[in-house]
Amino acid sequence: MWIPYDKFKNIKYLDKGGFGTIYEAIWSDKNMKVVLKCLNNLNDSENFNEFLDEWKNHYKCIGSKIIVHFYGFTKDPKTSKYTVVMDYADK
């Protein structure tokens, strides 16, 4: 599912890792806290297609108690980087 980037507010930096940068945000349509994972190296088509295949498989696991819920994708208009929208797992 595609989620427009302007649906997120109060975006705050959390951490940076090997695969990208993690932010927390409020998804205004649902009034809920989510994680935005801004991933490195997705701007070339080969990496992006592999990435989409991985998340299609993740999407099939929705409903499992051990999988962090995945909501969809967005794209930061300032950096043009694709971003994954997921549950904020604070428990």
mmCIF file of C-alpha atoms in Angstrom:
data_model
loop_
_atom_site.group_PDB
_atom_site.id
_atom_site.type_symbol
_atom_site.label_atom_id
_atom_site.label_comp_id
_atom_site.label_asym_id
_atom_site.label_seq_id
_atom_site.Cartn_x
_atom_site.Cartn_y
_atom_site.Cartn_z
ATOM 1 C CA MET A 1 0.000 0.000 0.000
ATOM 2 C CA TRP A 2 1.284 3.464 -0.902
ATOM 3 C CA ILE A 3 0.971 6.141 1.824
ATOM 4 C CA PRO A 4 1.586 9.792 0.872
ATOM 5 C CA TYR A 5 4.495 11.248 2.850
ATOM 6 C CA ASP A 6 2.439 14.275 3.885
ATOM 7 C CA LYS A 7 0.273 11.951 6.013
ATOM 8 C CA PHE A 8 3.092 11.805 8.595
ATOM 9 C CA LYS A 9 3.778 14.480 11.190
ATOM 10 C CA ASN A 10 6.161 14.968 14.120
ATOM 11 C CA ILE A 11 8.866 12.990 12.323
ATOM 12 C CA LYS A 12 11.813 12.437 14.678
ATOM 13 C CA TYR A 13 15.158 10.741 14.121
ATOM 14 C CA LEU A 14 15.673 7.559 16.192
ATOM 15 C CA ASP A 15 18.747 5.726 14.911
ATOM 16 C CA LYS A 16 20.944 4.873 11.948
ATOM 17 C CA GLY A 17 22.029 1.374 11.006
ATOM 18 C CA GLY A 18 23.620 -0.557 8.184
ATOM 19 C CA PHE A 19 20.474 -0.617 6.061
ATOM 20 C CA GLY A 20 19.288 2.937 6.601
ATOM 21 C CA THR A 21 17.863 5.482 8.994
ATOM 22 C CA ILE A 22 14.931 4.998 11.382
ATOM 23 C CA TYR A 23 12.442 7.678 12.361
ATOM 24 C CA GLU A 24 9.304 7.742 14.461
ATOM 25 C CA ALA A 25 6.255 9.652 13.272
ATOM 26 C CA ILE A 26 2.547 10.097 13.788
ATOM 27 C CA TRP A 27 0.417 8.775 10.938
ATOM 28 C CA SER A 28 -2.246 11.467 10.899
ATOM 29 C CA ASP A 29 -4.959 9.391 9.151
ATOM 30 C CA LYS A 30 -4.860 6.784 11.918
ATOM 31 C CA ASN A 31 -3.562 8.988 14.748
ATOM 32 C CA MET A 32 -0.961 6.380 15.626
ATOM 33 C CA LYS A 33 2.792 6.263 16.171
ATOM 34 C CA VAL A 34 4.711 4.411 13.461
ATOM 35 C CA VAL A 35 8.295 3.759 12.447
ATOM 36 C CA LEU A 36 9.606 5.039 9.135
ATOM 37 C CA LYS A 37 12.579 3.011 7.883
ATOM 38 C CA CYS A 38 14.357 5.053 5.250
ATOM 39 C CA LEU A 39 16.457 2.502 3.423
ATOM 40 C CA ASN A 40 19.763 2.962 1.612
ATOM 41 C CA ASN A 41 20.480 1.824 -1.940
ATOM 42 C CA LEU A 42 16.906 1.477 -3.174
ATOM 43 C CA ASN A 43 17.107 3.981 -5.973
ATOM 44 C CA ASP A 44 18.396 1.516 -8.549
ATOM 45 C CA SER A 45 15.761 -0.795 -10.019
ATOM 46 C CA GLU A 46 17.482 -4.101 -9.163
ATOM 47 C CA ASN A 47 17.726 -3.346 -5.438
ATOM 48 C CA PHE A 48 14.218 -1.902 -5.414
ATOM 49 C CA ASN A 49 12.705 -5.017 -7.042
ATOM 50 C CA GLU A 50 14.479 -7.311 -4.556
ATOM 51 C CA PHE A 51 13.270 -5.081 -1.748
ATOM 52 C CA LEU A 52 9.659 -5.238 -2.988
ATOM 53 C CA ASP A 53 9.811 -9.039 -3.245
ATOM 54 C CA GLU A 54 11.017 -9.259 0.357
ATOM 55 C CA TRP A 55 8.177 -7.049 1.595
ATOM 56 C CA LYS A 56 5.572 -8.944 -0.420
ATOM 57 C CA ASN A 57 6.610 -12.018 1.580
ATOM 58 C CA HIS A 58 6.496 -10.026 4.817
ATOM 59 C CA TYR A 59 2.992 -8.824 3.916
ATOM 60 C CA LYS A 60 1.842 -12.460 3.661
ATOM 61 C CA CYS A 61 2.744 -12.915 7.358
ATOM 62 C CA ILE A 62 0.431 -10.167 8.593
ATOM 63 C CA GLY A 63 -1.583 -11.461 11.500
ATOM 64 C CA SER A 64 1.296 -13.341 13.061
ATOM 65 C CA LYS A 65 1.960 -12.303 16.654
ATOM 66 C CA ILE A 66 5.731 -12.350 16.152
ATOM 67 C CA ILE A 67 5.922 -10.131 13.063
ATOM 68 C CA VAL A 68 5.981 -6.335 13.337
ATOM 69 C CA HIS A 69 3.051 -5.047 11.300
ATOM 70 C CA PHE A 70 3.914 -3.533 7.937
ATOM 71 C CA TYR A 71 1.547 -0.828 6.655
ATOM 72 C CA GLY A 72 3.070 0.192 3.345
ATOM 73 C CA PHE A 73 5.549 2.468 1.642
ATOM 74 C CA THR A 74 6.129 6.159 1.215
ATOM 75 C CA LYS A 75 8.823 8.337 -0.327
ATOM 76 C CA ASP A 76 10.522 11.284 1.328
ATOM 77 C CA PRO A 77 10.162 14.160 -1.153
ATOM 78 C CA LYS A 78 13.288 15.901 0.186
ATOM 79 C CA THR A 79 15.649 12.930 -0.208
ATOM 80 C CA SER A 80 13.697 10.884 -2.810
ATOM 81 C CA LYS A 81 14.342 7.798 -0.650
ATOM 82 C CA TYR A 82 11.762 5.044 -0.332
ATOM 83 C CA THR A 83 10.595 4.397 3.198
ATOM 84 C CA VAL A 84 8.843 1.482 4.902
ATOM 85 C CA VAL A 85 5.981 2.274 7.290
ATOM 86 C CA MET A 86 5.753 -0.166 10.220
ATOM 87 C CA ASP A 87 4.403 -0.551 13.742
ATOM 88 C CA TYR A 88 6.255 1.277 16.458
ATOM 89 C CA ALA A 89 7.348 -1.717 18.553
ATOM 90 C CA ASP A 90 7.841 -0.194 21.994
ATOM 91 C CA LYS A 91 6.831 -3.241 24.034
#
